[in-house]
PDB file of C-alpha atoms in Angstrom:
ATOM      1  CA  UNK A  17       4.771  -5.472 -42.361  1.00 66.00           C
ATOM      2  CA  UNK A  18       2.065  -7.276 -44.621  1.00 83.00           C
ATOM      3  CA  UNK A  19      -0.661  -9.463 -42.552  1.00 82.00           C
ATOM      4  CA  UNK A  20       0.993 -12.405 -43.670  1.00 91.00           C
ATOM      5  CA  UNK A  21       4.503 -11.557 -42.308  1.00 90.00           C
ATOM      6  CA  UNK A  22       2.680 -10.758 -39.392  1.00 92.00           C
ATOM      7  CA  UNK A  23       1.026 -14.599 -39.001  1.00 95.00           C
ATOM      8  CA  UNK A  24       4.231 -15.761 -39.516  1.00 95.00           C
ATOM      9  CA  UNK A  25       5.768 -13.127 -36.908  1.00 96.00           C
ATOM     10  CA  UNK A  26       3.094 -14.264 -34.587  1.00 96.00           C
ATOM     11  CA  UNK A  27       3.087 -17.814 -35.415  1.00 97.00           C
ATOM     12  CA  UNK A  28       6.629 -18.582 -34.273  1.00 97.00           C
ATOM     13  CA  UNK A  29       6.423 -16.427 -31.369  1.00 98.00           C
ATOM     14  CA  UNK A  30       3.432 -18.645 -30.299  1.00 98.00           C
ATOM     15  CA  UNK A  31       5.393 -21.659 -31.371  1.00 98.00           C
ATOM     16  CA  UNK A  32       8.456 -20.203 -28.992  1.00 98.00           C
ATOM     17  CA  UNK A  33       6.108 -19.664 -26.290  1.00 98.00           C
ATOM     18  CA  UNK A  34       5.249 -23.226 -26.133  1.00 98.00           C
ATOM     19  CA  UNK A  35       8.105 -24.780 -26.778  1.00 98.00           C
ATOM     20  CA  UNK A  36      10.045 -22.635 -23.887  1.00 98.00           C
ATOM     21  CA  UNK A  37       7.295 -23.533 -21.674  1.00 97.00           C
ATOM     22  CA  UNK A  38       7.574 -27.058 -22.802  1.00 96.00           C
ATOM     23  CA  UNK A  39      11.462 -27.694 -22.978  1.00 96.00           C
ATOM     24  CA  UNK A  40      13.003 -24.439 -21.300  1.00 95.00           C
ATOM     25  CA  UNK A  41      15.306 -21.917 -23.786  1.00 96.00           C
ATOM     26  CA  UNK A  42      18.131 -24.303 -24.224  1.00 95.00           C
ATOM     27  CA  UNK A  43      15.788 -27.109 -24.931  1.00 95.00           C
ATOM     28  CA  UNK A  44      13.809 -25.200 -28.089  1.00 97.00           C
ATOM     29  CA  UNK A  45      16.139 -25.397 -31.119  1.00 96.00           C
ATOM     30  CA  UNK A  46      15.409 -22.459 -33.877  1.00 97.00           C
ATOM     31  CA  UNK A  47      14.480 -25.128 -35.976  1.00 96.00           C
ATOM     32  CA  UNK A  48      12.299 -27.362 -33.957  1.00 97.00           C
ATOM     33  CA  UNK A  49      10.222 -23.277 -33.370  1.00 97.00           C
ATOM     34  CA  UNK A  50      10.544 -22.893 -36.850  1.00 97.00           C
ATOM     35  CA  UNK A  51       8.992 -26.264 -37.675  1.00 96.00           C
ATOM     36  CA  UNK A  52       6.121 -26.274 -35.062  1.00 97.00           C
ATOM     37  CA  UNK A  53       5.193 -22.368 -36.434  1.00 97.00           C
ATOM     38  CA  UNK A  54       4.938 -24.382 -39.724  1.00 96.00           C
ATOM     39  CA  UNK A  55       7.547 -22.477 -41.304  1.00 96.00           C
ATOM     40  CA  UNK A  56      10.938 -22.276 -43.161  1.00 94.00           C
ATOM     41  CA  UNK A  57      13.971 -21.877 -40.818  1.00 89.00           C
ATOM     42  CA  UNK A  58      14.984 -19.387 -42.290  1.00 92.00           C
ATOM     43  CA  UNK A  59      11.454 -17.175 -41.930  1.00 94.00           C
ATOM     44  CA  UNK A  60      12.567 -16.948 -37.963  1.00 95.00           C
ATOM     45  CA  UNK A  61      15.840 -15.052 -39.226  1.00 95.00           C
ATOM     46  CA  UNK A  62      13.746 -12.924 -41.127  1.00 94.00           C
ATOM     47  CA  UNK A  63      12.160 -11.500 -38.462  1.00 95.00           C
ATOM     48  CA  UNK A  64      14.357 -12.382 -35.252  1.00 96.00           C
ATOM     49  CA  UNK A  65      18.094 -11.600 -35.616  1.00 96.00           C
ATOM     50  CA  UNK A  66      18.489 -14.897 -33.406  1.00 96.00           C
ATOM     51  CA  UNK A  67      17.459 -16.734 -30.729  1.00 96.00           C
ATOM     52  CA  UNK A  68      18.119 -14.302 -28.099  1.00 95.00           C
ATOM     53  CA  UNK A  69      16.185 -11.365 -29.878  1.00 96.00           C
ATOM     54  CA  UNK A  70      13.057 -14.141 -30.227  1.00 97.00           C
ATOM     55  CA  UNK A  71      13.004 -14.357 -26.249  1.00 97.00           C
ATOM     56  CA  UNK A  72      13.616 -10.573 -25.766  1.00 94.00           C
ATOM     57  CA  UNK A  73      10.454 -10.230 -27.920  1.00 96.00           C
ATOM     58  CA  UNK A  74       8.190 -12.902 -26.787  1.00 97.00           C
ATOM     59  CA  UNK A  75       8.998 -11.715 -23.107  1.00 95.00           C
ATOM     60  CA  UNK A  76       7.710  -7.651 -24.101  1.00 92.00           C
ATOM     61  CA  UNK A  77       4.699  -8.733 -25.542  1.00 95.00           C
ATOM     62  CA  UNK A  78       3.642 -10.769 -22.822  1.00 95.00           C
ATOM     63  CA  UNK A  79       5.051  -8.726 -20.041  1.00 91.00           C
ATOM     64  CA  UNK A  80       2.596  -5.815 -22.076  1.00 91.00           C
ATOM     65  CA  UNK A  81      -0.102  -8.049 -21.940  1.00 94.00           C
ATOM     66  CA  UNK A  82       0.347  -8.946 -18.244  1.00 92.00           C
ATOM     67  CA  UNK A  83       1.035  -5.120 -17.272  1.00 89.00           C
ATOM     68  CA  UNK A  84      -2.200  -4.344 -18.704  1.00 92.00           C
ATOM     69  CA  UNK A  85      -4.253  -7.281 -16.857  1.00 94.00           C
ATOM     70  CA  UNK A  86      -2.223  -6.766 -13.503  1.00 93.00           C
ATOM     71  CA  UNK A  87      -3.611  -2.484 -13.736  1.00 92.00           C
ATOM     72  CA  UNK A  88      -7.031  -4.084 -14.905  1.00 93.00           C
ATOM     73  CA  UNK A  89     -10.447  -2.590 -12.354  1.00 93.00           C
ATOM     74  CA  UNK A  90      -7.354  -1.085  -9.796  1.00 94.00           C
ATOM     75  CA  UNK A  91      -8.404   2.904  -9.657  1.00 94.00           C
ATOM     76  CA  UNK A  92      -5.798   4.829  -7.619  1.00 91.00           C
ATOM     77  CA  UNK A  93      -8.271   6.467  -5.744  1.00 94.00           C
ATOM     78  CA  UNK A  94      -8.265   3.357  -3.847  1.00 95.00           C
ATOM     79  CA  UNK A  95      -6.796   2.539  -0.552  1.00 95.00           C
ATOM     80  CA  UNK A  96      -3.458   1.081  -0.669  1.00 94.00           C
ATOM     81  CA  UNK A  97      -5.054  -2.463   0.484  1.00 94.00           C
ATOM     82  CA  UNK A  98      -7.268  -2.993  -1.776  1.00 96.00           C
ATOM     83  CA  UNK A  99      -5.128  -1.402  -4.866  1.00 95.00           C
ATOM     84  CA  UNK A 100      -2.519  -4.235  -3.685  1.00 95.00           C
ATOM     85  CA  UNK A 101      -4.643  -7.281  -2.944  1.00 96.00           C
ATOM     86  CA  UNK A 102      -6.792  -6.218  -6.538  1.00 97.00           C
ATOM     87  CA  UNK A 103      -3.083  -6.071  -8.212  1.00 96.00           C
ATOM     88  CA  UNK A 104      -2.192  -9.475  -6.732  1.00 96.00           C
ATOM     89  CA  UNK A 105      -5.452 -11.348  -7.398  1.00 97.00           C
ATOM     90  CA  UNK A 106      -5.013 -10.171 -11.123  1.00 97.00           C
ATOM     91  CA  UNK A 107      -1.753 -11.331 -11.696  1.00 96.00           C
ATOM     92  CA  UNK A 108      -2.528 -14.888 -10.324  1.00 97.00           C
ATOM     93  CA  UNK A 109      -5.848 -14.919 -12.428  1.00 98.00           C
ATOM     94  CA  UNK A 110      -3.896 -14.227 -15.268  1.00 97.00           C
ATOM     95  CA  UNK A 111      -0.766 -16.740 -14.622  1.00 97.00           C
ATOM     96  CA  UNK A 112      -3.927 -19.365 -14.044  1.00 98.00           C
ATOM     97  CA  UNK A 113      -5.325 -18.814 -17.500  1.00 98.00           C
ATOM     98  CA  UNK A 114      -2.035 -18.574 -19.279  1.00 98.00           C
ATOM     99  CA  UNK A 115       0.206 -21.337 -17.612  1.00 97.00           C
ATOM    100  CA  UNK A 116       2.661 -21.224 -20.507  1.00 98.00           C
ATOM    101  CA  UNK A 117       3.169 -17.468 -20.455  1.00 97.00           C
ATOM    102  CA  UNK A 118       3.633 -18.008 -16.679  1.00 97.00           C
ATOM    103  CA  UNK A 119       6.626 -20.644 -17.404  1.00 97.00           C
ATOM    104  CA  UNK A 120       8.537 -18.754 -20.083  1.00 97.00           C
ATOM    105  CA  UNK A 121       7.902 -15.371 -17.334  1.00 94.00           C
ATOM    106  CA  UNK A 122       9.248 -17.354 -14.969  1.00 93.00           C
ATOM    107  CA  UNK A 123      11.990 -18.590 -16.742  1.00 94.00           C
ATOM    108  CA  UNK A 124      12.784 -15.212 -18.459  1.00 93.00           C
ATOM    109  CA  UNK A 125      13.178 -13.658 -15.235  1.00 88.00           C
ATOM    110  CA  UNK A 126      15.492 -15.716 -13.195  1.00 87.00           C
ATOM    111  CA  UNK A 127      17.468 -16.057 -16.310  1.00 90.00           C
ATOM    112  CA  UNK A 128      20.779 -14.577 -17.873  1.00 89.00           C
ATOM    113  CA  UNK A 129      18.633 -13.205 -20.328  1.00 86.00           C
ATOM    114  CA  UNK A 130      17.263 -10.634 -17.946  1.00 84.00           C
ATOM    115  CA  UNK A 131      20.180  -8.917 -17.135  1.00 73.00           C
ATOM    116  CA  UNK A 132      18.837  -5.573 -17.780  1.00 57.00           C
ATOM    117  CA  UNK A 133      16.348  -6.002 -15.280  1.00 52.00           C
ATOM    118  CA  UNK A 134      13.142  -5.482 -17.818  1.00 53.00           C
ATOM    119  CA  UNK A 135      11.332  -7.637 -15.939  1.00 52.00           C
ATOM    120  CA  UNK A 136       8.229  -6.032 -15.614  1.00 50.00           C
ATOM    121  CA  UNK A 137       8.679  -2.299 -15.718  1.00 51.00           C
ATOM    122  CA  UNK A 138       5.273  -0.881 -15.199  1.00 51.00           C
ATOM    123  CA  UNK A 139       3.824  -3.679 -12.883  1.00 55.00           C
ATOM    124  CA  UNK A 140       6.585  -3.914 -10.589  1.00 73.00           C
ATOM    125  CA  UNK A 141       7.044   0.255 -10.321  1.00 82.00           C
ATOM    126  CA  UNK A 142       3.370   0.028  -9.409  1.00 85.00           C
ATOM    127  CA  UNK A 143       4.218  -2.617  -7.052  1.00 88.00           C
ATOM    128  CA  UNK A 144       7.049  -1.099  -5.616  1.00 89.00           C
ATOM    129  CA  UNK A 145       5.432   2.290  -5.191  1.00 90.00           C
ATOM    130  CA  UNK A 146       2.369   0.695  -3.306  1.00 93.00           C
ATOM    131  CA  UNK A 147       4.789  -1.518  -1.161  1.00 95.00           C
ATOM    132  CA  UNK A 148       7.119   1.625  -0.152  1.00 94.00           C
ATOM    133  CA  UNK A 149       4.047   3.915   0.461  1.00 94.00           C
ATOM    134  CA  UNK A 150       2.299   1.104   2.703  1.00 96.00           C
ATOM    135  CA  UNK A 151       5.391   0.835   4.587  1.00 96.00           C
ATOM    136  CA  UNK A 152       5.803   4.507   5.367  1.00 96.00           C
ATOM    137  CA  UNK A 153       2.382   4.382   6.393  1.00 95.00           C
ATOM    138  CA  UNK A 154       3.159   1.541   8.779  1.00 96.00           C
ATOM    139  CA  UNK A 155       0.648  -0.297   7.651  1.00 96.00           C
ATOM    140  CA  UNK A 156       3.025  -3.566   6.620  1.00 97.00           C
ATOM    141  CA  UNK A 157       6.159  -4.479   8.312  1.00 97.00           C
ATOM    142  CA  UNK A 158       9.437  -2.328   7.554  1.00 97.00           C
ATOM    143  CA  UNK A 159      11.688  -4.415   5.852  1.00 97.00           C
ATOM    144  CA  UNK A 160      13.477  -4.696   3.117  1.00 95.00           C
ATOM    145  CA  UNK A 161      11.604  -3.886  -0.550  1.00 93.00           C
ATOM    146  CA  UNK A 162      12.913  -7.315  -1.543  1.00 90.00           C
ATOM    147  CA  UNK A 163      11.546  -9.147   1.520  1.00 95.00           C
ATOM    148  CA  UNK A 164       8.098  -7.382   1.034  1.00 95.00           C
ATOM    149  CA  UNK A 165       8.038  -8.927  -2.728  1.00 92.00           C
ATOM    150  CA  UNK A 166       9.201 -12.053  -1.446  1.00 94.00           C
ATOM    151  CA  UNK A 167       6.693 -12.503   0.799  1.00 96.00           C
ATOM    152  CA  UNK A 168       3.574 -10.945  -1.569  1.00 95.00           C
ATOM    153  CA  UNK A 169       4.744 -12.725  -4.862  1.00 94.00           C
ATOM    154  CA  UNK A 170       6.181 -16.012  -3.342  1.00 95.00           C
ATOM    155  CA  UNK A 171       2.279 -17.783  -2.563  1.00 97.00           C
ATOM    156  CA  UNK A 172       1.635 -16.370  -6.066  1.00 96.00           C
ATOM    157  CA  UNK A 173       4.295 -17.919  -7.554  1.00 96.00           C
ATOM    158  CA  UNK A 174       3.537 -21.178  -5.745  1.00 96.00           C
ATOM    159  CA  UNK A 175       0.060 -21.461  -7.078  1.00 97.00           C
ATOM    160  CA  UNK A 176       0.394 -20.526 -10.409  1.00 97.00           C
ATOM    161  CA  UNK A 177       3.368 -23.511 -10.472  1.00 97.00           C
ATOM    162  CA  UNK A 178       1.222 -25.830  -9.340  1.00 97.00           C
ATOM    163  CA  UNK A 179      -1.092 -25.157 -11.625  1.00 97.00           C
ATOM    164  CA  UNK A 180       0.832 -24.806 -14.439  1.00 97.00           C
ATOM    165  CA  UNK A 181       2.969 -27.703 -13.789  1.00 95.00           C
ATOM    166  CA  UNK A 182       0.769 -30.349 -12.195  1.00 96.00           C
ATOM    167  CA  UNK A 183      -2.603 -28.836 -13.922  1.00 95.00           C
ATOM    168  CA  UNK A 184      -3.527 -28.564 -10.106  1.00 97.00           C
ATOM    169  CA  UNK A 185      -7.110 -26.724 -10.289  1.00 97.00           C
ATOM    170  CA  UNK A 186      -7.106 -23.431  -8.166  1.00 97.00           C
ATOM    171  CA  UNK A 187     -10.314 -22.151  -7.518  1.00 97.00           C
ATOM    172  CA  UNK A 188     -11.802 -17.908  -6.415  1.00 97.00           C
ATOM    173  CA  UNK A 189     -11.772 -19.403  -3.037  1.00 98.00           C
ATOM    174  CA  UNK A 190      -8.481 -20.591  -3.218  1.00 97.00           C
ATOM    175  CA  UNK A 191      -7.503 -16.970  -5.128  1.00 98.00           C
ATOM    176  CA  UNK A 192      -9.013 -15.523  -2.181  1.00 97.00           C
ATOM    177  CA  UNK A 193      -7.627 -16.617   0.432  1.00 97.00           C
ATOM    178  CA  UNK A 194      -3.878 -16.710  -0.749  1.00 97.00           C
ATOM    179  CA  UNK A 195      -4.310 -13.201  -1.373  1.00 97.00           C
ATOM    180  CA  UNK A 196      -5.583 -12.212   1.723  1.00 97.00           C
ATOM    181  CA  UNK A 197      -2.808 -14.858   3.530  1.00 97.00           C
ATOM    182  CA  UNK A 198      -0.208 -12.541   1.377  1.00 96.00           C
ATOM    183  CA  UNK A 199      -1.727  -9.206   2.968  1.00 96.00           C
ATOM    184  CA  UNK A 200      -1.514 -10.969   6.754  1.00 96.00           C
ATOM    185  CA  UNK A 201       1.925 -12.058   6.292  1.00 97.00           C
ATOM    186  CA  UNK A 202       2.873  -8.521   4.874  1.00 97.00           C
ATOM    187  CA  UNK A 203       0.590  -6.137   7.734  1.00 96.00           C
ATOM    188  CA  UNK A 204       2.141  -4.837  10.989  1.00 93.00           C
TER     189      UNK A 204
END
C-alpha cells in the first residue's frame, strides 16, 4: 500500500475512532467517517469492505496497542501479585490517556460485533492464566474465573468511565489505591 493510501487508511480509522466514541456504532454513518477523515465516501470502501470490517479493524489495532501497554515493565519472573497489580495499573493508565479508545473497547466488547470473543486475546490469556494460577495457590478467593474478572476489571472499568465520560481527573494516588482495593477484594 503507498504512504498515501496508508494516511487515508489511517485517517478514517482515526475518524471512526472518534466518531464511535462520540456517537456509538449506529450513530457514525460511513459518510459522516468518511467526511470527518476528509475523504471521498467511497475511499472507506476502498479499503473497508463495510462498516462492520472498519470496526473489526479499528478494534485489532487498538486491542494490539493495548496488549502491548498492558505486558509493558511486567517480567514473569515476578510474583503473581505484583505481575497482576503491574498488569492492572497499566491497563487503567492506558484507558486514562486514551479515553476514546477506552469507549469504542468498551463498546466493541459488550457488543454483537464481538461474537467471536476476540476481545483481547493476549491480555486476557495473561490475565486468565495469572488469575487461575493465584487461585490454585490460594492466594485469592476460589470462585468462578468470571467473578475474579468481575471483581479485578469492574473498579477499572469504573474509573476509566468516569474519566472518559465526565473528564473526571484520576490521579497515581487514585491509580494506586484502586489497584490495591482490586487485589483486597480478590485475596483470601
Amino acid at each position: 500500500m503507498t504512504i498515501k493510501k496508508e494516511q487515508k487508511r489511517q485517517a478514517l480509522l482515526q475518524a471512526a475512532l472518534e466518531l464511535f466514541a462520540e456517537n456509538g456504532f449506529n450513530g457514525a454513518s460511513t459518510a459522516l467517517i468518511a467526511k470527518r477523515a476528509g475523504v471521498a465516501s467511497g475511499t472507506l470502501f476502498f479499503h473497508f469492505k463495510n462498516k462492520e470490517e472498519l470496526i473489526h479493524s479499528l478494534f485489532a489495532e487498538i486491542r494490539e496497542k493495548i496488549d502491548l501497554e498492558v505486558l509493558k515493565d511486567v517480567p514473569a519472573d515476578l510474583p503473581v501479585r505484583e505481575r497482576l497489580s503491574r498488569m492492572l495499573s497499566n491497563l487503567l493508565r492506558y484507558f486514562l490517556a486514551h479515553p476514546a479508545e477506552f469507549k469504542f473497547a468498551e463498546q466493541y466488547h459488550f457488543s454483537p460485533l464481538n461474537n467471536q470473543g476476540q476481545g483481547f486475546r493476549e491480555e486476557n490469556e495473561t490475565f486468565h492464566a495469572l488469575l487461575l494460577q493465584a487461585r490454585e495457590q490460594q492466594m485469592i478467593k476460589d470462585i468462578p474465573l468470571l467473578c475474579l474478572e468481575a471483581i479485578a476489571f469492574g473498579p477499572i472499568s469504573s474509573l476509566a468511565k468516569e474519566h472518559a465520560n465526565r473528564g473526571t481527573p484520576i490521579d497515581d494516588e487514585m491509580v494506586r489505591v484502586t489497584i490495591a482495593a482490586c487485589w483486597d477484594a480478590l485475596k483470601r
